[in-house]
Amino acid sequence: MFRGATSLNLDAKGRLVIPARHRDALFTQSAGQLVLTAHPHRCLLLYPQPAWEPIQAKLMSLSSFDRQSSALQRLLVGHAEDMNLDAAGRLLVSPVLRDFAALDKQVMLVGQGSHFELWNPDALRQHMDKLIGDEPVDLPAELDGFSL
């Protein structure tokens, strides 16, 4: 279970070091084999490869003739890159994905249970400000009656 938010630095080559507390779990779950892809919110998604495979299969089972389905396939599967953590726990983020998510020197790694999101810190702040702002939040029907 991946949770928590961590500020990380990208080096000059576009590599980031996965925190040790997550690194062991990633090696256990996937032998360090990961998938990094784009998300419609302009962040990146980082999955252990075994957790990504059923998502990709479901996306690819959708009709490519449906405009929204094919757009999601193009974004999520079309931008997916297979990654391997190196011995130092580093991950190389390609220029294409760095550009998509506007990642520069600072990156926020946000745990989402089965995977992580990688955010530009300013974009994450804006996204969170919208979520917790003064305007009411429209919760999905599945969360009707949900309480914390």
PDB file of C-alpha atoms in Angstrom:
ATOM      1  CA  MET A   1       0.000   0.000   0.000  1.00  0.00           C
ATOM      2  CA  PHE A   2       1.635   3.211  -1.164  1.00  0.00           C
ATOM      3  CA  ARG A   3       0.612   6.344   0.684  1.00  0.00           C
ATOM      4  CA  GLY A   4       1.998   9.697   1.674  1.00  0.00           C
ATOM      5  CA  ALA A   5       3.384  12.666  -0.237  1.00  0.00           C
ATOM      6  CA  THR A   6       7.104  13.231  -0.664  1.00  0.00           C
ATOM      7  CA  SER A   7       9.003  16.065  -2.309  1.00  0.00           C
ATOM      8  CA  LEU A   8      11.753  14.719  -4.574  1.00  0.00           C
ATOM      9  CA  ASN A   9      14.402  16.225  -6.817  1.00  0.00           C
ATOM     10  CA  LEU A  10      15.004  15.367 -10.459  1.00  0.00           C
ATOM     11  CA  ASP A  11      18.683  15.327 -11.371  1.00  0.00           C
ATOM     12  CA  ALA A  12      20.093  16.851 -14.567  1.00  0.00           C
ATOM     13  CA  LYS A  13      19.429  13.594 -16.464  1.00  0.00           C
ATOM     14  CA  GLY A  14      15.777  13.431 -15.380  1.00  0.00           C
ATOM     15  CA  ARG A  15      16.246  10.748 -12.734  1.00  0.00           C
ATOM     16  CA  LEU A  16      14.569  10.669  -9.361  1.00  0.00           C
ATOM     17  CA  VAL A  17      15.321   8.520  -6.356  1.00  0.00           C
ATOM     18  CA  ILE A  18      12.371   6.540  -5.008  1.00  0.00           C
ATOM     19  CA  PRO A  19      12.304   6.818  -1.182  1.00  0.00           C
ATOM     20  CA  ALA A  20      13.663   3.744   0.589  1.00  0.00           C
ATOM     21  CA  ARG A  21      10.352   3.071   2.364  1.00  0.00           C
ATOM     22  CA  HIS A  22       8.696   2.479  -1.044  1.00  0.00           C
ATOM     23  CA  ARG A  23      11.673   0.996  -2.865  1.00  0.00           C
ATOM     24  CA  ASP A  24      11.584  -2.316  -0.977  1.00  0.00           C
ATOM     25  CA  ALA A  25       7.876  -2.780  -1.700  1.00  0.00           C
ATOM     26  CA  LEU A  26       8.406  -2.004  -5.395  1.00  0.00           C
ATOM     27  CA  PHE A  27      11.194  -4.570  -5.630  1.00  0.00           C
ATOM     28  CA  THR A  28       9.062  -7.135  -3.785  1.00  0.00           C
ATOM     29  CA  GLN A  29       5.953  -6.558  -5.926  1.00  0.00           C
ATOM     30  CA  SER A  30       7.595  -6.218  -9.313  1.00  0.00           C
ATOM     31  CA  ALA A  31      11.354  -6.840  -9.090  1.00  0.00           C
ATOM     32  CA  GLY A  32      11.736  -3.129  -9.807  1.00  0.00           C
ATOM     33  CA  GLN A  33       9.828  -3.343 -13.096  1.00  0.00           C
ATOM     34  CA  LEU A  34       7.496  -0.362 -13.325  1.00  0.00           C
ATOM     35  CA  VAL A  35       5.237   1.403 -15.804  1.00  0.00           C
ATOM     36  CA  LEU A  36       5.137   5.191 -16.027  1.00  0.00           C
ATOM     37  CA  THR A  37       2.399   6.899 -18.016  1.00  0.00           C
ATOM     38  CA  ALA A  38       0.460  10.136 -18.486  1.00  0.00           C
ATOM     39  CA  HIS A  39      -2.789  10.979 -16.669  1.00  0.00           C
ATOM     40  CA  PRO A  40      -5.519  13.390 -17.871  1.00  0.00           C
ATOM     41  CA  HIS A  41      -4.845  15.651 -14.857  1.00  0.00           C
ATOM     42  CA  ARG A  42      -1.370  16.405 -16.276  1.00  0.00           C
ATOM     43  CA  CYS A  43       0.463  14.280 -13.753  1.00  0.00           C
ATOM     44  CA  LEU A  44       2.183  10.942 -14.259  1.00  0.00           C
ATOM     45  CA  LEU A  45       1.156   7.550 -12.926  1.00  0.00           C
ATOM     46  CA  LEU A  46       3.774   5.094 -11.678  1.00  0.00           C
ATOM     47  CA  TYR A  47       2.641   1.472 -11.309  1.00  0.00           C
ATOM     48  CA  PRO A  48       4.408  -1.739 -10.412  1.00  0.00           C
ATOM     49  CA  GLN A  49       4.158  -3.648 -13.693  1.00  0.00           C
ATOM     50  CA  PRO A  50       1.877  -6.430 -12.330  1.00  0.00           C
ATOM     51  CA  ALA A  51      -0.623  -3.808 -11.095  1.00  0.00           C
ATOM     52  CA  TRP A  52      -0.582  -2.019 -14.477  1.00  0.00           C
ATOM     53  CA  GLU A  53      -1.266  -5.080 -16.665  1.00  0.00           C
ATOM     54  CA  PRO A  54      -5.007  -5.488 -15.810  1.00  0.00           C
ATOM     55  CA  ILE A  55      -5.555  -1.748 -16.282  1.00  0.00           C
ATOM     56  CA  GLN A  56      -3.969  -1.844 -19.716  1.00  0.00           C
ATOM     57  CA  ALA A  57      -5.985  -4.950 -20.642  1.00  0.00           C
ATOM     58  CA  LYS A  58      -9.219  -3.227 -19.637  1.00  0.00           C
ATOM     59  CA  LEU A  59      -8.340  -0.078 -21.585  1.00  0.00           C
ATOM     60  CA  MET A  60      -7.462  -2.077 -24.681  1.00  0.00           C
ATOM     61  CA  SER A  61     -10.753  -3.990 -24.491  1.00  0.00           C
ATOM     62  CA  LEU A  62     -12.625  -0.717 -25.084  1.00  0.00           C
ATOM     63  CA  SER A  63     -13.743   0.173 -28.593  1.00  0.00           C
ATOM     64  CA  SER A  64     -11.194   2.178 -30.543  1.00  0.00           C
ATOM     65  CA  PHE A  65     -14.122   3.630 -32.507  1.00  0.00           C
ATOM     66  CA  ASP A  66     -15.454   5.401 -29.428  1.00  0.00           C
ATOM     67  CA  ARG A  67     -13.860   8.857 -29.273  1.00  0.00           C
ATOM     68  CA  GLN A  68     -13.396   8.990 -25.485  1.00  0.00           C
ATOM     69  CA  SER A  69     -12.158   5.411 -25.234  1.00  0.00           C
ATOM     70  CA  SER A  70      -9.610   5.865 -27.993  1.00  0.00           C
ATOM     71  CA  ALA A  71      -8.433   9.137 -26.423  1.00  0.00           C
ATOM     72  CA  LEU A  72      -7.846   7.350 -23.101  1.00  0.00           C
ATOM     73  CA  GLN A  73      -6.050   4.501 -24.868  1.00  0.00           C
ATOM     74  CA  ARG A  74      -3.864   7.004 -26.706  1.00  0.00           C
ATOM     75  CA  LEU A  75      -3.039   8.880 -23.514  1.00  0.00           C
ATOM     76  CA  LEU A  76      -2.619   6.069 -20.992  1.00  0.00           C
ATOM     77  CA  VAL A  77      -1.321   3.191 -23.117  1.00  0.00           C
ATOM     78  CA  GLY A  78       0.274   5.278 -25.841  1.00  0.00           C
ATOM     79  CA  HIS A  79       2.414   7.166 -23.329  1.00  0.00           C
ATOM     80  CA  ALA A  80       3.171   4.152 -21.108  1.00  0.00           C
ATOM     81  CA  GLU A  81       6.852   3.404 -20.699  1.00  0.00           C
ATOM     82  CA  ASP A  82       8.379   0.326 -19.124  1.00  0.00           C
ATOM     83  CA  MET A  83      10.895   1.308 -16.454  1.00  0.00           C
ATOM     84  CA  ASN A  84      13.365  -0.446 -14.206  1.00  0.00           C
ATOM     85  CA  LEU A  85      14.600   0.882 -10.911  1.00  0.00           C
ATOM     86  CA  ASP A  86      18.379   0.851 -10.949  1.00  0.00           C
ATOM     87  CA  ALA A  87      20.481  -0.480  -8.056  1.00  0.00           C
ATOM     88  CA  ALA A  88      20.395   2.948  -6.390  1.00  0.00           C
ATOM     89  CA  GLY A  89      16.567   3.066  -6.537  1.00  0.00           C
ATOM     90  CA  ARG A  90      16.549   5.673  -9.308  1.00  0.00           C
ATOM     91  CA  LEU A  91      13.984   5.996 -12.057  1.00  0.00           C
ATOM     92  CA  LEU A  92      14.628   7.815 -15.343  1.00  0.00           C
ATOM     93  CA  VAL A  93      11.666   9.962 -16.431  1.00  0.00           C
ATOM     94  CA  SER A  94      11.733  10.474 -20.201  1.00  0.00           C
ATOM     95  CA  PRO A  95      11.743  13.994 -21.669  1.00  0.00           C
ATOM     96  CA  VAL A  96       8.320  13.330 -23.257  1.00  0.00           C
ATOM     97  CA  LEU A  97       6.692  12.510 -19.911  1.00  0.00           C
ATOM     98  CA  ARG A  98       8.573  15.265 -18.062  1.00  0.00           C
ATOM     99  CA  ASP A  99       7.274  17.751 -20.618  1.00  0.00           C
ATOM    100  CA  PHE A 100       3.706  16.386 -20.419  1.00  0.00           C
ATOM    101  CA  ALA A 101       3.563  16.851 -16.627  1.00  0.00           C
ATOM    102  CA  ALA A 102       5.746  20.005 -16.593  1.00  0.00           C
ATOM    103  CA  LEU A 103       8.245  18.313 -14.275  1.00  0.00           C
ATOM    104  CA  ASP A 104      11.404  20.279 -13.656  1.00  0.00           C
ATOM    105  CA  LYS A 105      13.680  20.063 -10.627  1.00  0.00           C
ATOM    106  CA  GLN A 106      11.065  19.483  -7.910  1.00  0.00           C
ATOM    107  CA  VAL A 107       8.565  16.627  -8.091  1.00  0.00           C
ATOM    108  CA  MET A 108       5.873  15.489  -5.680  1.00  0.00           C
ATOM    109  CA  LEU A 109       5.489  11.727  -5.308  1.00  0.00           C
ATOM    110  CA  VAL A 110       1.982  10.994  -4.019  1.00  0.00           C
ATOM    111  CA  GLY A 111       0.991   7.486  -2.932  1.00  0.00           C
ATOM    112  CA  GLN A 112      -2.352   6.240  -4.217  1.00  0.00           C
ATOM    113  CA  GLY A 113      -2.555   2.771  -2.711  1.00  0.00           C
ATOM    114  CA  SER A 114      -1.621   0.544  -5.643  1.00  0.00           C
ATOM    115  CA  HIS A 115       0.455   3.174  -7.433  1.00  0.00           C
ATOM    116  CA  PHE A 116       1.954   6.662  -7.280  1.00  0.00           C
ATOM    117  CA  GLU A 117       1.297   9.979  -8.938  1.00  0.00           C
ATOM    118  CA  LEU A 118       4.153  12.280  -9.933  1.00  0.00           C
ATOM    119  CA  TRP A 119       3.221  15.953  -9.931  1.00  0.00           C
ATOM    120  CA  ASN A 120       4.713  19.317 -10.621  1.00  0.00           C
ATOM    121  CA  PRO A 121       4.411  20.861  -7.111  1.00  0.00           C
ATOM    122  CA  ASP A 122       2.600  23.974  -8.362  1.00  0.00           C
ATOM    123  CA  ALA A 123       0.137  21.929 -10.416  1.00  0.00           C
ATOM    124  CA  LEU A 124      -0.591  19.690  -7.421  1.00  0.00           C
ATOM    125  CA  ARG A 125      -1.169  22.725  -5.211  1.00  0.00           C
ATOM    126  CA  GLN A 126      -3.600  24.216  -7.754  1.00  0.00           C
ATOM    127  CA  HIS A 127      -5.382  20.886  -8.135  1.00  0.00           C
ATOM    128  CA  MET A 128      -5.737  20.534  -4.355  1.00  0.00           C
ATOM    129  CA  ASP A 129      -6.860  24.157  -3.952  1.00  0.00           C
ATOM    130  CA  LYS A 130      -9.721  23.475  -6.366  1.00  0.00           C
ATOM    131  CA  LEU A 131     -10.665  20.341  -4.465  1.00  0.00           C
ATOM    132  CA  ILE A 132     -10.705  21.931  -1.010  1.00  0.00           C
ATOM    133  CA  GLY A 133     -11.805  25.412  -2.045  1.00  0.00           C
ATOM    134  CA  ASP A 134     -15.024  27.172  -1.139  1.00  0.00           C
ATOM    135  CA  GLU A 135     -17.027  25.518  -3.900  1.00  0.00           C
ATOM    136  CA  PRO A 136     -18.867  22.301  -3.011  1.00  0.00           C
ATOM    137  CA  VAL A 137     -17.228  19.071  -4.115  1.00  0.00           C
ATOM    138  CA  ASP A 138     -19.299  16.791  -6.336  1.00  0.00           C
ATOM    139  CA  LEU A 139     -18.640  13.324  -4.964  1.00  0.00           C
ATOM    140  CA  PRO A 140     -19.150  10.258  -7.138  1.00  0.00           C
ATOM    141  CA  ALA A 141     -22.348   8.330  -6.506  1.00  0.00           C
ATOM    142  CA  GLU A 142     -20.289   5.473  -4.978  1.00  0.00           C
ATOM    143  CA  LEU A 143     -19.371   7.808  -2.104  1.00  0.00           C
ATOM    144  CA  ASP A 144     -22.910   8.896  -1.304  1.00  0.00           C
ATOM    145  CA  GLY A 145     -23.196   8.854   2.479  1.00  0.00           C
ATOM    146  CA  PHE A 146     -19.435   8.397   2.907  1.00  0.00           C
ATOM    147  CA  SER A 147     -17.979   9.894   6.055  1.00  0.00           C
ATOM    148  CA  LEU A 148     -14.490  10.286   7.462  1.00  0.00           C
TER     149      LEU A 148
END
